Amino acid sequence: MSTKSILITGGAGFIGSHVVRLFVNKYSDYQIVNYDKLTYAGNLENLVDVADKSNYTFVKGDILDEQLLDEVFEKHEIDAVIHLAAESHVDRSITNPNAFIETNVMGTATLMNVARKHWKDFNGKLFYHVSTDEVYGSLGKEGYFTETTPYDPRSPYSASKASSDHLVRAYHHTYDLPVVISNCSNNYGANQFPEKLIPLFIHNIKENKSLPVYGKGDNVRDWLWVNDHADAIDVIFHSGKVGETYNIGGNNEWQNIELIKKLCEIMDEKLGRAAGSSEKLITYVKDRQGHDKRYAIDASKLKNDLGWEPSIDFAEGLEKTVDWYLQNEAWLKNVTSGAYQKYYQEQYQNR
Ligand code: NAD
Ligand code: TYD
């Protein structure tokens, strides 16, 4: 593929920043334009190491802003989009669904409309939509999500992502827009905003705050190291077949409570605290509304067709993640000051 100028949306967020770093460092002949609104989840500190690179440009903008997108497509002669910008947290989607519908549904449509307008012919062009396994709904004890599992989204977040996936496929079918979609399981790693389970609990353990476990803690997630997700996106971007969907997963299922206990153990060791002290912070709280029971991905299509597999195991990834948060105190302090305190109180006061 001869793509040279790539618009990465949401590049200042958790996964986006790893994708931007990978592409900027690995492909010096590509121009990478990071387009991000810098919501509470966007943070340019995630990208200080690439900010001065000659093949990197940052544009602060909303994916709903068609005029600004027009200017960016024109100026940078964009020929591919890797679309990650989204509202991404399930709990926030329960309290404020509209923001999810606006950004995830309308924003994705706006972006595709602009791409269609500027791409006179679709030769060598690609619109890559980064999505989630949550679109498939919730599993019982057995089975896995495959690319042909029927959609059954159950939270406002997953419904908004499912809507955007459908729109992406519809634009491919109707207008021939060259698209590819990947649906990935839960990510963890450096730079994740401490509202999601792993960074929130690392932060709380460090601060000796309680660890709010929803329900019985028996929900199951399939965890993937964020750098492995970025590698999978690289592989799919370059070798994926237009019009196809690829599931990405870690083959790494954990019941929340088991994962939390493992995390407590690592934190005790790293902080030099007595064994068992972090576990005492575990507090069972009211369950999340509509809480999906289990997610598990069958990623064999990606392995068989494109040769991708996760590179590290969970013990190593979790330890690396804990180390990163402990070594980046200033980052954690910055993102947990100001508006974060209000969010945290509102989110957990009634649980
Ligand atoms: P994140 O919340 O950390 O980052 C989202 C980024 O999008 C932020 O930088 C934010 O400023 C930006 N953004 C939000 N609204 C915007 C708008 N209207 N215009 C422009 N920019 C906007 O999210 P993340 O966890 O990095 O997830 C990135 C993508 O990957 C999302 O599409 C998400 O659905 C998907 N995904 C996430 C996971 C996960 O475990 N986190 C798993 C699978 C798929
Ligand atoms: P989360 O990181 O929000 O990801 P998602 O809901 O998209 O899978 O949550 C992961 C799991 O952890 C999920 O089952 C909900 C649970 N959870 C808690 O028990 N307590 C918490 O404070 C949070 C944020 C999540």
Short mmCIF file of C-alpha atoms and ligand atoms in Angstrom, two decimals:
data_model
loop_
_atom_site.label_atom_id
_atom_site.label_comp_id
_atom_site.label_asym_id
_atom_site.label_seq_id
_atom_site.Cartn_x
_atom_site.Cartn_y
_atom_site.Cartn_z
CA MET A 1 0.00 0.00 0.00
CA SER A 2 1.40 3.40 -0.97
CA THR A 3 -0.18 5.40 1.83
CA LYS A 4 1.96 8.26 3.07
CA SER A 5 -0.21 10.73 4.96
CA ILE A 6 -2.19 9.19 7.78
CA LEU A 7 -4.76 10.89 9.99
CA ILE A 8 -4.91 9.21 13.39
CA THR A 9 -7.90 10.38 15.40
CA GLY A 10 -7.83 10.14 19.19
CA GLY A 11 -4.04 9.93 19.10
CA ALA A 12 -3.68 11.72 22.44
CA GLY A 13 -5.69 9.05 24.26
CA PHE A 14 -4.58 5.76 25.73
CA ILE A 15 -4.43 3.39 22.75
CA GLY A 16 -4.08 6.18 20.18
CA SER A 17 -0.87 7.47 21.74
CA HIS A 18 0.74 4.03 21.42
CA VAL A 19 -0.40 3.78 17.81
CA VAL A 20 0.94 7.27 17.01
CA ARG A 21 4.31 6.51 18.64
CA LEU A 22 4.63 3.20 16.80
CA PHE A 23 3.83 4.71 13.39
CA VAL A 24 5.94 7.85 13.84
CA ASN A 25 9.01 5.86 14.93
CA LYS A 26 8.61 2.90 12.59
CA TYR A 27 7.60 4.69 9.38
CA SER A 28 9.74 7.77 8.94
CA ASP A 29 8.44 8.18 5.37
CA TYR A 30 4.83 8.52 6.58
CA GLN A 31 3.37 11.80 7.72
CA ILE A 32 1.32 11.21 10.85
CA VAL A 33 -1.35 13.76 11.73
CA ASN A 34 -2.79 13.27 15.19
CA TYR A 35 -6.28 14.82 15.34
CA ASP A 36 -7.69 14.96 18.85
CA LYS A 37 -10.18 17.12 20.75
CA LEU A 38 -8.25 16.70 24.01
CA THR A 39 -11.22 15.73 26.15
CA TYR A 40 -10.54 14.70 29.76
CA ALA A 41 -9.06 11.47 28.27
CA GLY A 42 -6.72 13.16 25.79
CA ASN A 43 -3.30 14.15 27.04
CA LEU A 44 -0.38 15.44 24.98
CA GLU A 45 1.96 14.40 27.78
CA ASN A 46 1.44 10.88 26.40
CA LEU A 47 3.40 11.91 23.32
CA VAL A 48 6.21 14.22 24.51
CA ASP A 49 8.80 11.84 23.05
CA VAL A 50 7.49 12.20 19.48
CA ALA A 51 6.22 15.80 19.62
CA ASP A 52 9.28 17.23 17.81
CA LYS A 53 9.63 14.57 15.13
CA SER A 54 9.48 15.94 11.60
CA ASN A 55 6.91 13.36 10.44
CA TYR A 56 4.45 14.21 13.24
CA THR A 57 1.82 16.97 13.44
CA PHE A 58 -0.81 17.56 16.09
CA VAL A 59 -4.13 19.24 15.33
CA LYS A 60 -6.54 20.00 18.15
CA GLY A 61 -9.99 19.32 16.77
CA ASP A 62 -13.33 17.62 17.13
CA ILE A 63 -14.32 14.82 14.73
CA LEU A 64 -17.70 16.56 14.53
CA ASP A 65 -16.04 19.68 13.06
CA GLU A 66 -16.43 19.10 9.34
CA GLN A 67 -14.87 22.40 8.34
CA LEU A 68 -11.67 21.78 10.27
CA LEU A 69 -11.49 18.21 8.99
CA ASP A 70 -11.86 19.57 5.42
CA GLU A 71 -8.90 21.87 6.03
CA VAL A 72 -6.79 19.06 7.49
CA PHE A 73 -7.57 16.65 4.64
CA GLU A 74 -6.74 19.39 2.12
CA LYS A 75 -3.58 20.66 3.75
CA HIS A 76 -2.06 17.28 4.64
CA GLU A 77 -3.41 15.39 1.62
CA ILE A 78 -4.66 12.63 3.88
CA ASP A 79 -4.87 9.26 2.21
CA ALA A 80 -5.63 7.00 5.17
CA VAL A 81 -7.44 7.32 8.47
CA ILE A 82 -6.93 5.25 11.59
CA HIS A 83 -9.96 6.21 13.63
CA LEU A 84 -9.66 5.78 17.40
CA ALA A 85 -11.30 8.98 18.72
CA ALA A 86 -14.22 8.02 20.91
CA GLU A 87 -15.88 8.33 24.25
CA SER A 88 -14.63 5.06 25.70
CA HIS A 89 -15.74 4.44 29.28
CA VAL A 90 -18.84 2.30 29.96
CA ASP A 91 -19.65 3.94 33.33
CA ARG A 92 -19.64 7.41 31.75
CA SER A 93 -21.92 6.12 28.99
CA ILE A 94 -24.43 5.07 31.64
CA THR A 95 -24.52 8.56 33.17
CA ASN A 96 -24.22 10.54 29.91
CA PRO A 97 -25.14 8.51 26.81
CA ASN A 98 -25.55 11.49 24.49
CA ALA A 99 -21.85 12.31 24.43
CA PHE A 100 -21.27 8.75 23.17
CA ILE A 101 -23.88 9.02 20.45
CA GLU A 102 -22.50 12.38 19.32
CA THR A 103 -18.81 11.46 19.17
CA ASN A 104 -18.94 7.76 18.38
CA VAL A 105 -21.84 7.71 15.93
CA MET A 106 -22.11 11.22 14.46
CA GLY A 107 -18.35 11.78 14.69
CA THR A 108 -17.57 8.60 12.77
CA ALA A 109 -20.13 9.47 10.08
CA THR A 110 -18.74 13.00 9.77
CA LEU A 111 -15.21 11.67 9.37
CA MET A 112 -16.26 9.23 6.66
CA ASN A 113 -18.22 11.94 4.85
CA VAL A 114 -15.11 14.11 4.76
CA ALA A 115 -12.97 11.19 3.57
CA ARG A 116 -15.43 10.46 0.76
CA LYS A 117 -15.50 14.12 -0.26
CA HIS A 118 -11.70 14.41 -0.49
CA TRP A 119 -10.81 11.00 -1.88
CA LYS A 120 -11.55 11.49 -5.55
CA ASP A 121 -10.67 7.91 -6.23
CA PHE A 122 -10.26 5.24 -3.59
CA ASN A 123 -7.08 3.75 -4.98
CA GLY A 124 -4.59 3.26 -2.12
CA LYS A 125 -6.96 4.86 0.40
CA LEU A 126 -8.09 3.26 3.65
CA PHE A 127 -10.49 4.10 6.48
CA TYR A 128 -9.55 1.91 9.46
CA HIS A 129 -12.11 1.86 12.28
CA VAL A 130 -10.81 0.75 15.67
CA SER A 131 -13.62 -0.87 17.62
CA THR A 132 -14.38 -3.07 20.60
CA ASP A 133 -15.47 -6.65 21.31
CA GLU A 134 -18.27 -5.20 23.47
CA VAL A 135 -20.41 -4.86 20.31
CA TYR A 136 -20.99 -8.64 20.47
CA GLY A 137 -22.73 -8.44 23.85
CA SER A 138 -22.06 -10.74 26.77
CA LEU A 139 -21.00 -14.41 26.89
CA GLY A 140 -21.98 -17.13 29.35
CA LYS A 141 -19.37 -19.49 30.77
CA GLU A 142 -18.56 -21.06 27.39
CA GLY A 143 -17.74 -19.82 23.91
CA TYR A 144 -15.89 -16.98 22.22
CA PHE A 145 -16.68 -13.97 20.07
CA THR A 146 -15.74 -14.53 16.42
CA GLU A 147 -16.03 -12.10 13.52
CA THR A 148 -19.42 -13.65 12.66
CA THR A 149 -20.96 -13.43 16.14
CA PRO A 150 -24.20 -11.42 15.81
CA TYR A 151 -24.09 -7.92 17.27
CA ASP A 152 -25.86 -7.57 20.64
CA PRO A 153 -24.57 -4.39 22.32
CA ARG A 154 -25.91 -3.84 25.81
CA SER A 155 -24.46 -0.58 27.13
CA PRO A 156 -24.78 2.89 25.61
CA TYR A 157 -21.02 2.71 24.93
CA SER A 158 -21.16 -0.61 23.10
CA ALA A 159 -24.35 0.40 21.26
CA SER A 160 -22.64 3.56 20.02
CA LYS A 161 -19.60 1.56 18.85
CA ALA A 162 -21.88 -1.03 17.20
CA SER A 163 -23.70 1.80 15.40
CA SER A 164 -20.42 3.18 14.12
CA ASP A 165 -19.27 -0.29 12.99
CA HIS A 166 -22.54 -0.68 11.07
CA LEU A 167 -22.10 2.74 9.47
CA VAL A 168 -18.55 1.90 8.43
CA ARG A 169 -19.72 -1.33 6.78
CA ALA A 170 -22.66 0.50 5.19
CA TYR A 171 -20.32 3.12 3.67
CA HIS A 172 -18.21 0.30 2.26
CA HIS A 173 -21.25 -1.47 0.82
CA THR A 174 -22.98 1.66 -0.50
CA TYR A 175 -20.11 3.91 -1.60
CA ASP A 176 -17.23 1.41 -1.88
CA LEU A 177 -15.33 3.34 0.78
CA PRO A 178 -12.28 1.16 1.46
CA VAL A 179 -12.63 0.21 5.11
CA VAL A 180 -11.29 -2.26 7.60
CA ILE A 181 -12.55 -2.82 11.16
CA SER A 182 -10.95 -4.44 14.18
CA ASN A 183 -12.77 -5.37 17.38
CA CYS A 184 -10.45 -5.69 20.34
CA SER A 185 -10.75 -6.93 23.91
CA ASN A 186 -9.87 -4.94 27.07
CA ASN A 187 -6.52 -3.17 26.88
CA TYR A 188 -4.15 -2.36 29.72
CA GLY A 189 -0.77 -0.66 29.91
CA ALA A 190 0.94 2.73 30.23
CA ASN A 191 -1.03 5.98 29.82
CA GLN A 192 -4.51 4.57 30.51
CA PHE A 193 -6.75 7.07 32.26
CA PRO A 194 -7.40 5.97 35.86
CA GLU A 195 -11.13 5.42 35.46
CA LYS A 196 -10.71 1.96 33.91
CA LEU A 197 -10.19 -0.97 36.27
CA ILE A 198 -6.42 -1.54 36.23
CA PRO A 199 -5.07 2.04 36.41
CA LEU A 200 -7.84 3.08 38.83
CA PHE A 201 -6.93 0.30 41.22
CA ILE A 202 -3.18 0.94 40.92
CA HIS A 203 -3.87 4.58 41.79
CA ASN A 204 -6.18 3.70 44.67
CA ILE A 205 -3.78 1.18 46.17
CA LYS A 206 -0.99 3.74 46.01
CA GLU A 207 -3.22 6.27 47.80
CA ASN A 208 -4.56 3.70 50.27
CA LYS A 209 -8.10 4.27 48.96
CA SER A 210 -10.77 1.57 48.78
CA LEU A 211 -11.00 -0.66 45.69
CA PRO A 212 -14.63 -0.64 44.50
CA VAL A 213 -15.37 -4.10 43.09
CA TYR A 214 -18.68 -4.12 41.21
CA GLY A 215 -21.09 -6.89 42.18
CA LYS A 216 -19.42 -10.16 43.14
CA GLY A 217 -16.28 -9.49 41.12
CA ASP A 218 -17.01 -12.54 39.01
CA ASN A 219 -17.27 -10.80 35.64
CA VAL A 220 -14.67 -11.92 33.14
CA ARG A 221 -12.58 -9.86 30.73
CA ASP A 222 -9.92 -10.86 28.18
CA TRP A 223 -6.92 -8.54 28.74
CA LEU A 224 -4.46 -7.43 26.07
CA TRP A 225 -1.31 -5.35 26.51
CA VAL A 226 -1.86 -2.05 24.69
CA ASN A 227 1.43 -2.30 22.77
CA ASP A 228 0.26 -5.63 21.35
CA HIS A 229 -2.96 -3.94 20.22
CA ALA A 230 -0.90 -1.21 18.51
CA ASP A 231 1.14 -3.91 16.73
CA ALA A 232 -2.05 -5.65 15.60
CA ILE A 233 -3.35 -2.33 14.21
CA ASP A 234 -0.07 -1.91 12.31
CA VAL A 235 -0.40 -5.41 10.84
CA ILE A 236 -4.07 -4.96 9.89
CA PHE A 237 -3.46 -1.49 8.45
CA HIS A 238 -0.74 -2.81 6.15
CA SER A 239 -1.95 -6.34 5.37
CA GLY A 240 -5.65 -6.53 6.25
CA LYS A 241 -8.13 -7.11 3.46
CA VAL A 242 -10.40 -4.20 2.57
CA GLY A 243 -13.96 -4.77 3.77
CA GLU A 244 -12.88 -7.32 6.40
CA THR A 245 -13.22 -7.41 10.17
CA TYR A 246 -10.54 -8.77 12.48
CA ASN A 247 -10.98 -9.67 16.14
CA ILE A 248 -8.03 -8.90 18.40
CA GLY A 249 -7.68 -10.52 21.81
CA GLY A 250 -5.19 -11.58 24.43
CA ASN A 251 -6.37 -15.16 24.95
CA ASN A 252 -6.12 -14.06 28.56
CA GLU A 253 -9.35 -14.32 30.54
CA TRP A 254 -9.49 -13.19 34.14
CA GLN A 255 -12.29 -12.96 36.63
CA ASN A 256 -12.15 -9.39 37.98
CA ILE A 257 -11.56 -10.46 41.57
CA GLU A 258 -8.70 -12.80 40.62
CA LEU A 259 -7.07 -10.06 38.58
CA ILE A 260 -7.52 -7.58 41.43
CA LYS A 261 -5.89 -9.96 43.93
CA LYS A 262 -2.96 -10.46 41.56
CA LEU A 263 -2.62 -6.69 41.22
CA CYS A 264 -2.73 -6.28 45.02
CA GLU A 265 0.06 -8.84 45.35
CA ILE A 266 2.29 -7.03 42.83
CA MET A 267 1.58 -3.65 44.46
CA ASP A 268 2.44 -4.93 47.97
CA GLU A 269 5.74 -6.18 46.63
CA LYS A 270 6.56 -3.03 44.64
CA LEU A 271 5.58 -0.66 47.43
CA GLY A 272 7.37 -2.73 50.08
CA ARG A 273 4.13 -3.22 52.01
CA ALA A 274 3.29 -6.30 54.08
CA ALA A 275 1.77 -9.14 52.04
CA GLY A 276 -2.03 -8.88 52.11
CA SER A 277 -2.25 -5.16 52.94
CA SER A 278 -3.60 -4.01 49.54
CA GLU A 279 -6.26 -6.76 49.53
CA LYS A 280 -7.73 -5.19 52.66
CA LEU A 281 -8.76 -2.22 50.49
CA ILE A 282 -11.15 -4.40 48.45
CA THR A 283 -14.74 -3.18 48.91
CA TYR A 284 -17.67 -4.85 47.19
CA VAL A 285 -20.04 -2.18 45.88
CA LYS A 286 -23.33 -2.03 43.99
CA ASP A 287 -23.04 -3.65 40.57
CA ARG A 288 -22.77 -1.63 37.36
CA GLN A 289 -26.19 -1.36 35.63
CA GLY A 290 -26.46 -3.91 32.82
CA HIS A 291 -22.98 -5.23 33.64
CA ASP A 292 -21.82 -7.61 30.87
CA LYS A 293 -20.76 -10.93 32.36
CA ARG A 294 -18.00 -12.20 30.15
CA TYR A 295 -16.03 -11.12 27.10
CA ALA A 296 -13.65 -13.53 25.34
CA ILE A 297 -12.18 -13.22 21.88
CA ASP A 298 -11.32 -15.86 19.32
CA ALA A 299 -8.47 -14.13 17.46
CA SER A 300 -7.61 -17.09 15.21
CA LYS A 301 -8.52 -15.25 11.99
CA LEU A 302 -5.89 -12.61 12.72
CA LYS A 303 -3.34 -15.29 13.60
CA ASN A 304 -4.07 -17.51 10.61
CA ASP A 305 -4.50 -14.80 7.97
CA LEU A 306 -2.00 -12.17 9.09
CA GLY A 307 0.27 -13.95 11.57
CA TRP A 308 -0.37 -11.70 14.59
CA GLU A 309 -0.19 -13.00 18.15
CA PRO A 310 0.21 -11.27 21.55
CA SER A 311 3.89 -10.86 22.39
CA ILE A 312 3.94 -11.00 26.18
CA ASP A 313 2.09 -12.84 28.93
CA PHE A 314 -0.12 -11.17 31.51
CA ALA A 315 2.29 -11.48 34.47
CA GLU A 316 4.94 -9.58 32.54
CA GLY A 317 2.51 -7.02 31.11
CA LEU A 318 0.91 -6.30 34.46
CA GLU A 319 4.27 -5.84 36.15
CA LYS A 320 5.45 -3.50 33.38
CA THR A 321 2.20 -1.55 33.77
CA VAL A 322 2.54 -1.21 37.55
CA ASP A 323 6.17 -0.11 37.10
CA TRP A 324 5.12 2.53 34.59
CA TYR A 325 2.51 4.05 36.94
CA LEU A 326 4.92 4.03 39.88
CA GLN A 327 7.64 5.65 37.77
CA ASN A 328 5.30 8.29 36.33
CA GLU A 329 3.93 9.90 39.45
CA ALA A 330 3.70 13.36 37.86
CA TRP A 331 1.52 11.99 35.02
CA LEU A 332 -0.79 10.26 37.49
CA LYS A 333 -0.95 13.31 39.72
CA ASN A 334 -1.81 15.61 36.81
CA VAL A 335 -4.63 13.47 35.48
CA THR A 336 -6.13 12.84 38.92
CA SER A 337 -6.27 16.49 39.95
CA GLY A 338 -9.04 19.01 39.20
CA ALA A 339 -12.14 17.61 37.47
CA TYR A 340 -11.12 14.02 38.22
CA GLN A 341 -11.92 14.40 41.91
CA LYS A 342 -15.48 15.48 41.14
CA TYR A 343 -15.93 12.60 38.67
CA TYR A 344 -14.64 10.09 41.17
CA GLN A 345 -16.93 11.31 43.94
CA GLU A 346 -20.00 11.33 41.71
CA GLN A 347 -19.21 7.91 40.26
CA TYR A 348 -18.69 6.17 43.56
CA GLN A 349 -20.74 8.09 46.15
CA ASN A 350 -23.94 6.09 45.57
CA ARG A 351 -22.34 2.67 45.27
P1 NAD B 1 -9.44 7.08 25.45
O1 NAD B 1 -10.70 7.51 26.11
O2 NAD B 1 -8.21 6.87 26.27
O3 NAD B 1 -9.04 8.14 24.32
C1 NAD B 1 -9.97 8.67 23.43
C2 NAD B 1 -9.33 9.85 22.71
O4 NAD B 1 -10.28 10.38 21.80
C3 NAD B 1 -8.92 10.98 23.65
O5 NAD B 1 -7.63 11.44 23.33
C4 NAD B 1 -9.97 12.06 23.39
O6 NAD B 1 -9.47 13.37 23.60
C5 NAD B 1 -10.30 11.80 21.93
N1 NAD B 1 -11.66 12.26 21.58
C6 NAD B 1 -12.82 12.01 22.25
N2 NAD B 1 -13.85 12.62 21.65
C7 NAD B 1 -13.33 13.24 20.55
C8 NAD B 1 -13.91 14.03 19.51
N3 NAD B 1 -15.23 14.31 19.49
N4 NAD B 1 -13.09 14.51 18.54
C9 NAD B 1 -11.76 14.24 18.56
N5 NAD B 1 -11.17 13.53 19.53
C10 NAD B 1 -11.95 13.03 20.51
O7 NAD B 1 -9.81 5.76 24.63
P2 NAD B 1 -8.96 4.45 24.36
O8 NAD B 1 -9.17 3.52 25.49
O9 NAD B 1 -7.61 4.82 23.93
O10 NAD B 1 -9.77 3.86 23.12
C11 NAD B 1 -9.44 4.27 21.79
C12 NAD B 1 -10.36 3.55 20.81
O11 NAD B 1 -10.20 2.13 20.96
C13 NAD B 1 -11.84 3.82 21.04
O12 NAD B 1 -12.45 3.93 19.79
C14 NAD B 1 -12.34 2.60 21.81
O13 NAD B 1 -13.70 2.39 21.54
C15 NAD B 1 -11.45 1.53 21.22
N6 NAD B 1 -11.20 0.38 22.11
C16 NAD B 1 -10.76 0.57 23.39
C17 NAD B 1 -10.48 -0.54 24.20
C18 NAD B 1 -9.95 -0.37 25.61
O14 NAD B 1 -9.78 -1.37 26.31
N7 NAD B 1 -9.63 0.83 26.06
C19 NAD B 1 -10.66 -1.83 23.70
C20 NAD B 1 -11.12 -1.98 22.38
C21 NAD B 1 -11.37 -0.87 21.59
P1 TYD B 2 -13.52 -1.34 32.73
O1 TYD B 2 -12.05 -1.17 32.91
O2 TYD B 2 -14.40 -0.16 32.95
O3 TYD B 2 -13.71 -1.94 31.26
P2 TYD B 2 -15.07 -2.52 30.55
O4 TYD B 2 -16.23 -2.23 31.37
O5 TYD B 2 -15.10 -1.75 29.26
O6 TYD B 2 -14.81 -3.97 30.37
O7 TYD B 2 -14.00 -2.50 33.69
C1 TYD B 2 -13.43 -3.80 33.63
C2 TYD B 2 -14.20 -4.70 34.59
O8 TYD B 2 -13.96 -4.23 35.93
C3 TYD B 2 -15.70 -4.64 34.38
O9 TYD B 2 -16.25 -5.94 34.63
C4 TYD B 2 -16.19 -3.68 35.46
C5 TYD B 2 -15.19 -3.87 36.58
N1 TYD B 2 -14.92 -2.67 37.43
C6 TYD B 2 -15.04 -2.76 38.82
O10 TYD B 2 -15.36 -3.80 39.39
N2 TYD B 2 -14.77 -1.63 39.55
C7 TYD B 2 -14.40 -0.45 38.98
O11 TYD B 2 -14.21 0.57 39.70
C8 TYD B 2 -14.28 -0.39 37.55
C9 TYD B 2 -13.90 0.89 36.86
C10 TYD B 2 -14.55 -1.53 36.80
#
